[in-house]
Tab-separated table of C-alpha atoms in Angstrom:
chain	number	residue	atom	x	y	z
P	1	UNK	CA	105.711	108.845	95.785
P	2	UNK	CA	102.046	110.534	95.451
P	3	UNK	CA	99.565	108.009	95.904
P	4	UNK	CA	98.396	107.787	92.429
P	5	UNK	CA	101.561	107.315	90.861
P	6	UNK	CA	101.521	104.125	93.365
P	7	UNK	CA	98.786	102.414	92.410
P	8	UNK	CA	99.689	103.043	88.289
P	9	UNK	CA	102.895	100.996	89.185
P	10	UNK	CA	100.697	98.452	90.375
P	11	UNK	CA	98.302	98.164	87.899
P	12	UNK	CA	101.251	98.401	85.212
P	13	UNK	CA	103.516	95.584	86.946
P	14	UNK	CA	100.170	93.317	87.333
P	15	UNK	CA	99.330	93.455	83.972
P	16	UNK	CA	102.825	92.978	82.571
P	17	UNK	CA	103.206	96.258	80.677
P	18	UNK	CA	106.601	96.747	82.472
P	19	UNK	CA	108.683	94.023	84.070
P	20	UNK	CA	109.899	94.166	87.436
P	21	UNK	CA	113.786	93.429	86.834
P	22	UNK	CA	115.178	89.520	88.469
P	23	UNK	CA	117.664	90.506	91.500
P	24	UNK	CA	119.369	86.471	90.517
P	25	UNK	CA	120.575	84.839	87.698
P	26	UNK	CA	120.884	80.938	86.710
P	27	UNK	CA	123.852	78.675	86.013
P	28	UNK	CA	124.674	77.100	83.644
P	29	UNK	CA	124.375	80.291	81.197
P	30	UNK	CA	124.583	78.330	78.284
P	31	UNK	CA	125.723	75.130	76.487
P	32	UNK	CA	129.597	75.786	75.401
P	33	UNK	CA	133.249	75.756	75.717
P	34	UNK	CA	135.994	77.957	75.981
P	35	UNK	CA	134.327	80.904	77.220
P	36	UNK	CA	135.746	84.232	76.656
P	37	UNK	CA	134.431	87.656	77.292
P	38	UNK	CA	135.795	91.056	77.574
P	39	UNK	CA	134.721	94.880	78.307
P	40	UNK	CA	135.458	97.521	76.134
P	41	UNK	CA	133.555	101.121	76.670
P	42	UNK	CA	130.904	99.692	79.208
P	43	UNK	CA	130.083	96.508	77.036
P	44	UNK	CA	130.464	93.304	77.121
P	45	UNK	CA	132.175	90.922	74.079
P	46	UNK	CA	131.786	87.553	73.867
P	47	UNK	CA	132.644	85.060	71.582
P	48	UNK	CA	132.108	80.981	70.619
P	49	UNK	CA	132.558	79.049	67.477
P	50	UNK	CA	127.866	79.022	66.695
P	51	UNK	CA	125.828	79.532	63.653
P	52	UNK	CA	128.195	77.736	61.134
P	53	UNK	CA	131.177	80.385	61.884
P	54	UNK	CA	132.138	82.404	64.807
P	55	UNK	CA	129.728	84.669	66.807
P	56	UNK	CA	130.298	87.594	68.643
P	57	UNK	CA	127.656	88.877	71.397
P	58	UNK	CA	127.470	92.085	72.504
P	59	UNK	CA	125.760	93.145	75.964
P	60	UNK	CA	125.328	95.851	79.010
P	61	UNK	CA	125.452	92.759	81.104
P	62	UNK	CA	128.052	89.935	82.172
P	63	UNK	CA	124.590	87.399	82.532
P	64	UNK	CA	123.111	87.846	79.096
P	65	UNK	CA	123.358	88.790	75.762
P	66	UNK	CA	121.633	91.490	73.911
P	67	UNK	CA	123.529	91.575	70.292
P	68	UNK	CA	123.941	88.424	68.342
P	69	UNK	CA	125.571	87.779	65.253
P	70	UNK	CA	127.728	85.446	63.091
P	71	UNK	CA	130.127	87.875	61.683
P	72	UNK	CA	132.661	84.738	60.197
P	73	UNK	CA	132.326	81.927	57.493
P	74	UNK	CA	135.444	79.487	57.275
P	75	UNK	CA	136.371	79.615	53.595
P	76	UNK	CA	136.244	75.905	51.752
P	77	UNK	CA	138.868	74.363	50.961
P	78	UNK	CA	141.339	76.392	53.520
P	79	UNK	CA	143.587	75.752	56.264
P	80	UNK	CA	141.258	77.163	58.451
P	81	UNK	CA	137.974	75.094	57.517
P	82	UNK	CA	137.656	73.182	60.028
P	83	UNK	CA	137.821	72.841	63.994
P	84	UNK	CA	137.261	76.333	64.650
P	85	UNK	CA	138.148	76.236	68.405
P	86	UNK	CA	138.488	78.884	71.265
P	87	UNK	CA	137.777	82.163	69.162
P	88	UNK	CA	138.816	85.104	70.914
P	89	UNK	CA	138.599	88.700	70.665
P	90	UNK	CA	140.724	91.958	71.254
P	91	UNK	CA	140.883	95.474	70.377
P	92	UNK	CA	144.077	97.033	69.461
P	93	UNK	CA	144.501	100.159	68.369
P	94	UNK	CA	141.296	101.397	67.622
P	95	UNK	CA	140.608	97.738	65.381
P	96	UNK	CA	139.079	94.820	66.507
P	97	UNK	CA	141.231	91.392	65.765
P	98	UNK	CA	139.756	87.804	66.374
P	99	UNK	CA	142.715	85.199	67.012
P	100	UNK	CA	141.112	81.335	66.719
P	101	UNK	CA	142.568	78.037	65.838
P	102	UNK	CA	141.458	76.169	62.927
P	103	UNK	CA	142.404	72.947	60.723
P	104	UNK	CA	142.433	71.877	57.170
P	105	UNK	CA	140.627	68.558	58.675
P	106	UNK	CA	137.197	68.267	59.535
P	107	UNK	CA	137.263	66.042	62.909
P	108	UNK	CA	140.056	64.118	64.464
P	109	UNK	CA	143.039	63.553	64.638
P	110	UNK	CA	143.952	66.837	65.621
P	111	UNK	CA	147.283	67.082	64.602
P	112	UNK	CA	146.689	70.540	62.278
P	113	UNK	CA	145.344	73.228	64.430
P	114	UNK	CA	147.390	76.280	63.597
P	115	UNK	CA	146.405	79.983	65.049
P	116	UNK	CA	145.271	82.570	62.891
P	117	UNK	CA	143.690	85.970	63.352
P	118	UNK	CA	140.970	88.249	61.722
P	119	UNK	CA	140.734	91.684	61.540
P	120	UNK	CA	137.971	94.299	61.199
P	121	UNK	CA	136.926	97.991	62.501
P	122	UNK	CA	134.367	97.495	65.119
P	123	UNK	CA	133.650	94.117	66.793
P	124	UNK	CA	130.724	93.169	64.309
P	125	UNK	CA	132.746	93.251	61.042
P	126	UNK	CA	133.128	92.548	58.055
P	127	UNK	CA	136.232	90.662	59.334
P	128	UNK	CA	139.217	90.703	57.020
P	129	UNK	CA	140.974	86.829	56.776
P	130	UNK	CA	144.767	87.674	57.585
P	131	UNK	CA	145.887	84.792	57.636
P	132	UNK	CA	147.566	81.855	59.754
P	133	UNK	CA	150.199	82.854	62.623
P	134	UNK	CA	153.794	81.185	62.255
P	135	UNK	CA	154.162	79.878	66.071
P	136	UNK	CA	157.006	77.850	65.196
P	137	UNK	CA	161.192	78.467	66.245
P	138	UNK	CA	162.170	80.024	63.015
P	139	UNK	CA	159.758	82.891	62.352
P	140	UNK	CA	163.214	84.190	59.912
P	141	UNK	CA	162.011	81.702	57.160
P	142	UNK	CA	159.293	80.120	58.617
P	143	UNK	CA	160.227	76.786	58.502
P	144	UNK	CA	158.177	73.391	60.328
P	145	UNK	CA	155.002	76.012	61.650
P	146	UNK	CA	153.824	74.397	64.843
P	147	UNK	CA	150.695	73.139	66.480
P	148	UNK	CA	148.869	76.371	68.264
P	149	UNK	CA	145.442	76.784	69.907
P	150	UNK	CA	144.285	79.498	72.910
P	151	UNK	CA	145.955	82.194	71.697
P	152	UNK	CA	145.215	85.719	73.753
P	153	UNK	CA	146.863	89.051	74.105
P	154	UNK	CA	149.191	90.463	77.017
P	155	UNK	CA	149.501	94.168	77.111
P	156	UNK	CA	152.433	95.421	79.351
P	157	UNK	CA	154.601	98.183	79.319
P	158	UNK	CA	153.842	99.491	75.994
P	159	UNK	CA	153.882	96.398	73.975
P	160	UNK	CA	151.689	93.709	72.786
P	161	UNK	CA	152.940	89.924	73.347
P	162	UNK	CA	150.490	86.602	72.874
P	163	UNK	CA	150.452	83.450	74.940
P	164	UNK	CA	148.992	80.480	73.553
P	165	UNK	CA	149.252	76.521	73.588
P	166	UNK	CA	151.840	74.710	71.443
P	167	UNK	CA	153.405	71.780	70.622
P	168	UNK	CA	157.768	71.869	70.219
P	169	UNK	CA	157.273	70.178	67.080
P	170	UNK	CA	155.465	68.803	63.965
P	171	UNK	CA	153.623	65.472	64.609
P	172	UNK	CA	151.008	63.694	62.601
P	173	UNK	CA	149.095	62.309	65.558
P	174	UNK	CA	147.012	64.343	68.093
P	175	UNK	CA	148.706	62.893	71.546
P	176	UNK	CA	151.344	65.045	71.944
P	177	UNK	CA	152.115	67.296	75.530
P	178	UNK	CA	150.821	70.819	75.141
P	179	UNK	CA	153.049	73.878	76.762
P	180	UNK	CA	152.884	77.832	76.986
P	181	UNK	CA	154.501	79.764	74.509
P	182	UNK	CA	154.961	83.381	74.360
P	183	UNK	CA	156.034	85.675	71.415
P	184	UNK	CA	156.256	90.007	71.042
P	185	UNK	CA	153.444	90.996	68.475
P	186	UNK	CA	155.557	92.356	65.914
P	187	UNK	CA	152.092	93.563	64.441
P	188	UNK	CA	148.745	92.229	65.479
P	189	UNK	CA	149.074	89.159	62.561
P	190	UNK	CA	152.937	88.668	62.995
P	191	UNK	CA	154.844	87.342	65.911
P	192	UNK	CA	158.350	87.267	67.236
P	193	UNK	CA	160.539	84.753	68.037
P	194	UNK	CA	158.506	82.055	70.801
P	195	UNK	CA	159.768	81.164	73.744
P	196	UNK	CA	158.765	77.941	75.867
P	197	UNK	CA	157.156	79.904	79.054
P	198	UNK	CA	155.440	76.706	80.892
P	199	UNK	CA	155.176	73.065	81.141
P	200	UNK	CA	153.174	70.859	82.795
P	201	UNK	CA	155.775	69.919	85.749
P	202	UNK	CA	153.762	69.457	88.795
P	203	UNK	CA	151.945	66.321	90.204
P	204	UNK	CA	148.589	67.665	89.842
P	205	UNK	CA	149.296	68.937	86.155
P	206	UNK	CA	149.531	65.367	84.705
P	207	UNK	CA	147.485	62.219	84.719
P	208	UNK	CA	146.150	62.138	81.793
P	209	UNK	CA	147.637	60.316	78.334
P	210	UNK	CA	148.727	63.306	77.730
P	211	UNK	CA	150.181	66.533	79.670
P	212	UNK	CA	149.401	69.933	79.007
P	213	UNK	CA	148.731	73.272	79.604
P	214	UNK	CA	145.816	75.520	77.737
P	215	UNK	CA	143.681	78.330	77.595
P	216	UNK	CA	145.368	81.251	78.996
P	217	UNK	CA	144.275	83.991	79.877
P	218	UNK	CA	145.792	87.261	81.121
P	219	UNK	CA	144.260	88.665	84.714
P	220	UNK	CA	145.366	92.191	86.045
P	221	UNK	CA	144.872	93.396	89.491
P	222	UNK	CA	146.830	97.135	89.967
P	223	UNK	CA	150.291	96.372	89.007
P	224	UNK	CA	149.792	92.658	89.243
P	225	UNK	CA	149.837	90.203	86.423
P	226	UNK	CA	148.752	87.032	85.982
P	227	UNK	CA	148.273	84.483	83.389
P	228	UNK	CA	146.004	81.472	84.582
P	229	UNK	CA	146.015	78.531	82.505
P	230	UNK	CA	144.258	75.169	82.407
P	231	UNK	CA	145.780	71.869	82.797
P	232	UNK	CA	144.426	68.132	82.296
P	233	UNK	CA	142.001	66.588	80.043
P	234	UNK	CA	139.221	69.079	78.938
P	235	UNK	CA	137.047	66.035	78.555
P	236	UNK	CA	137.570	64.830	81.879
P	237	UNK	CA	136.296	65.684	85.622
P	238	UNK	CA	140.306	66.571	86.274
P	239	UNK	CA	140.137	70.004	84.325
P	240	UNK	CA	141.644	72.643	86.697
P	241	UNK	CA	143.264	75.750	86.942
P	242	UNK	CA	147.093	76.675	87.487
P	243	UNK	CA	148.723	80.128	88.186
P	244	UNK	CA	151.935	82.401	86.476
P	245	UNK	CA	152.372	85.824	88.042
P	246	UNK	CA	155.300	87.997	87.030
P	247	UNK	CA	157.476	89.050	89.877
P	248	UNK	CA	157.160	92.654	88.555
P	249	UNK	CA	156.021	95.417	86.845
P	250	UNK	CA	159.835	95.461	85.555
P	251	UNK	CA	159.918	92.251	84.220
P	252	UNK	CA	160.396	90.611	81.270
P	253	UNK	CA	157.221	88.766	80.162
P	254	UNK	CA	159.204	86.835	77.538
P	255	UNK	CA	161.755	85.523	80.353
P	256	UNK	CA	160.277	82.502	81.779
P	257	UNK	CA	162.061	83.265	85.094
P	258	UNK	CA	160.085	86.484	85.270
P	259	UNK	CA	157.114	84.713	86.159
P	260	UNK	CA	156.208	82.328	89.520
P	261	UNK	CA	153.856	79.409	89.161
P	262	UNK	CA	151.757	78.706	91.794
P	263	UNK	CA	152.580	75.415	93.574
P	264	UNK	CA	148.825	74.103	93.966
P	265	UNK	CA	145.784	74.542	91.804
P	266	UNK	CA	143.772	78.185	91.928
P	267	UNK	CA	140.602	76.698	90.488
P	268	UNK	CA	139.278	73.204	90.648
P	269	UNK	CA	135.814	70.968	90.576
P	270	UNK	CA	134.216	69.107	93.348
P	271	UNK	CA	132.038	66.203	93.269
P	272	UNK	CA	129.431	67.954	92.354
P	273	UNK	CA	131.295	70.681	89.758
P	274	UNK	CA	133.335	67.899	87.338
P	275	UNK	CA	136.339	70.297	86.521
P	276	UNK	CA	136.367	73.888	85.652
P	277	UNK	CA	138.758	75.538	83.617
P	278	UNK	CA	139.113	77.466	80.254
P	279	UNK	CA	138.320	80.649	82.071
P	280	UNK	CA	138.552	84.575	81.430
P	281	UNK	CA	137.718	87.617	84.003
P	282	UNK	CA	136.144	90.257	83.793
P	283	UNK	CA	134.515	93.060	86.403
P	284	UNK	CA	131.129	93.610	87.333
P	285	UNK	CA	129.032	96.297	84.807
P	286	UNK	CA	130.145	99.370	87.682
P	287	UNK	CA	133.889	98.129	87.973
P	288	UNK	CA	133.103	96.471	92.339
P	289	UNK	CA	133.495	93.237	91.978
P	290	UNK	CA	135.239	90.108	89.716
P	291	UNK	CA	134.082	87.634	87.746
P	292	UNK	CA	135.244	84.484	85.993
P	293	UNK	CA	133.779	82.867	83.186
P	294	UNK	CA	134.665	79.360	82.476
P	295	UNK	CA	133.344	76.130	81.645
P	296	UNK	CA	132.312	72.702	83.364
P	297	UNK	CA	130.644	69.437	82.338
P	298	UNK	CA	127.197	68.344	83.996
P	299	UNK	CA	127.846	64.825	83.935
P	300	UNK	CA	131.009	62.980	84.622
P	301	UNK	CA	130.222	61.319	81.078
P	302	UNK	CA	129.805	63.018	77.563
P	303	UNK	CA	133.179	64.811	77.124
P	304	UNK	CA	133.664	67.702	75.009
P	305	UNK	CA	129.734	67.628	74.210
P	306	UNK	CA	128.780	68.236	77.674
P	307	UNK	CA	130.743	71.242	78.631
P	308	UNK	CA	128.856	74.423	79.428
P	309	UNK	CA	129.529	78.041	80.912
P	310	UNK	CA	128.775	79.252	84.109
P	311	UNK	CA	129.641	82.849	86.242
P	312	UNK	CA	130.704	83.471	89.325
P	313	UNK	CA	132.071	86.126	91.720
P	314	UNK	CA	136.213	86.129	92.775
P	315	UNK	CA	138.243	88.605	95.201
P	316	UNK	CA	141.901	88.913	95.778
P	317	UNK	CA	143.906	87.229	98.790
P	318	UNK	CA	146.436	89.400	101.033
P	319	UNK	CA	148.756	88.504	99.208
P	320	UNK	CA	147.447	89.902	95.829
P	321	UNK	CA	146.293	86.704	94.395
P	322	UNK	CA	142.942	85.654	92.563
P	323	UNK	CA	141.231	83.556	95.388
P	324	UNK	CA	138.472	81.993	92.866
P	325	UNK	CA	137.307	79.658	96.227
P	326	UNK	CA	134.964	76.682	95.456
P	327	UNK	CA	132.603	76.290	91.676
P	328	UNK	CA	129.341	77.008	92.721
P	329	UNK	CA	128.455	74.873	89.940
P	330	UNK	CA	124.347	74.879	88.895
P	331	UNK	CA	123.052	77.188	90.988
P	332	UNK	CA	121.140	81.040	91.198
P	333	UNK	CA	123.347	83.667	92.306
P	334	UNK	CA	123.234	87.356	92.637
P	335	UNK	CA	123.208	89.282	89.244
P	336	UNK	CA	126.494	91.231	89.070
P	337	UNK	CA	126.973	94.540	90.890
P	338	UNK	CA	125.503	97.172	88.402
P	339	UNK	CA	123.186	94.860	86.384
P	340	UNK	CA	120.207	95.644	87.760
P	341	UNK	CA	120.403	99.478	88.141
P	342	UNK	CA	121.553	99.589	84.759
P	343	UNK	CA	118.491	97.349	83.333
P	344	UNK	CA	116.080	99.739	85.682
């Protein structure tokens, strides 16, 4: 670099006509819950219930967001009015699809949540309303729909299946255990016949008034497949992470034998970090390096209304598995690998 093209850096960086780019970014990124993000043609999607419907971001970068917009209204008076929780979003087949809970009830108890999905051409809309999944045991007529939140998408070996959290049966009261189910997508709004894929067995999966398992989400490494799920009270400082892996390319994802839980928890707070869970993963903006997105509480107090979302970098064990390590919790980290060239 010539001299004078030196100093004109200077004198442009000093005087804030361009902006030298930050090497770091800050944790939490936000106030939230449920976090979920995924990459599609070298951007980034996320997704929250904001803005008096659901939002979608768009971005170049995992740490933040440089398209915002509310691209979904609940309807009045529907089954899906209310409790808009854990909106996600997928793109199959050239169409974008947004599968979310709602409820016809505005609050507790939550005894209605039922899944549905929306449907639309690119990831901004307009979203077509196609209706409420049936994620009960008789998908033939239909009969006694069930209880569903954290539904997401498995893609393997040609087909399309979705994991969620369910109840076995109808209950009018909200403390009832929550287990994995998974179903074939007959279509991206219709589902096969469920199947009970995981409960809440081990010692450190229970505690609370209630056992469960949530928010999976499906990790790939090469052939490896993994769905990591949360377990314990969302609201609490217990909220961790558990592991399913399927034995093999081969398998059956709809045969619960097919897949290997892990026998201790892959992701869990400190006494700094009061639990971590509802995570997805993603890789960095030039494909080096994995990160998980999930959400913690600041305070041991608050509950649901003091969750928010924080980033941080993952590798894989010897033996193939995620090895997430400890929540670095509020804290400045290294932007991920890519970010900055890609901002330059």
């Amino acid at each position: 670099m010539n001299n004078a093209i030196y100093l004109l850096l200077v004198f442009l960086l000093a005087h804030g006509t361009i902006q030298a780019q930050e090497k770091t970014f800050t944790n939490p990124l936000r106030k939230g819950a449920d976090p979920f993000v995924m990459k599609h043609d070298g951007r980034y999607y996320t997704i929250f219930n904001g803005g008096g419907g659901i939002t979608v971001t768009e971005s170049r970068f995992l740490t933040k967001f440089e398209k915002t917009a509310v691209v979904w209204t609940p309807p009045e008076n529907g089954w899906n009015s209310y409790n808009i929780w854990a909106p996600e979003i997928h793109e199959i087949d050239g169409k974008w699809y947004i599968y979310y809970a709602g409820s016809v009830h505005n609050g507790a108890p939550f005894h209605a949540q039922r899944a549905g999905v929306l449907e639309a051409d690119n990831p901004f809309g307009p979203y077509v309303d196609k209706g409420m999944f049936y994620t009960g045991d008789d998908p033939e007529t239909k009969k006694d729909n069930c209880w569903a939140i954290d539904m997401t998408l498995l893609q393997h070996g040609g087909k399309n299946y979705a994991v969620w959290s369910g109840w076995t049966a109808l209950h009018d009261h909200h403390d009832v255990d929550q287990y994995l189910y998974i179903a074939e997508l007959i279509d991206p709004y219709t589902l096969g016949k469920r199947v009970l894929l995981s409960k809440p067995e081990l010692p450190w999966e229970k505690g609370d008034h209630i056992a469960l398992q949530e928010g999976p989400q499906v990790l790939k490494h090469g052939d490896d497949v993994f769905i990591m799920y949360s377990t314990r009270g969302s609201w609490t400082e217990h909220y961790k992470m558990g592991q399913l892996r399927l034995k093999s390319t081969d398998s059956d994802p709809l045969d619960p034998n097919s897949w290997i839980k892990a026998d201790q928890p892959v992701f869990q707070g400190t006494d700094k970090v009061h639990g971590v869970g509802h995570a997805s993963m993603t890789t960095s903006p030039d494909d080096t390096e994995y990160w998980i997105y999930y959400h913690s509480k600041l305070q041991l107090d608050g509950g649901w209304n003091n969750r928010h979302v924080f980033l941080q970098r993952f590798a894989f064990d010897e033996d193939g598995n995620p090895d997430f390590g400890v929540p670095s919790g509020s804290s400045t980290l290294d932007r991920p690998s890519g970010e900055v060239e890609l901002e330059r």
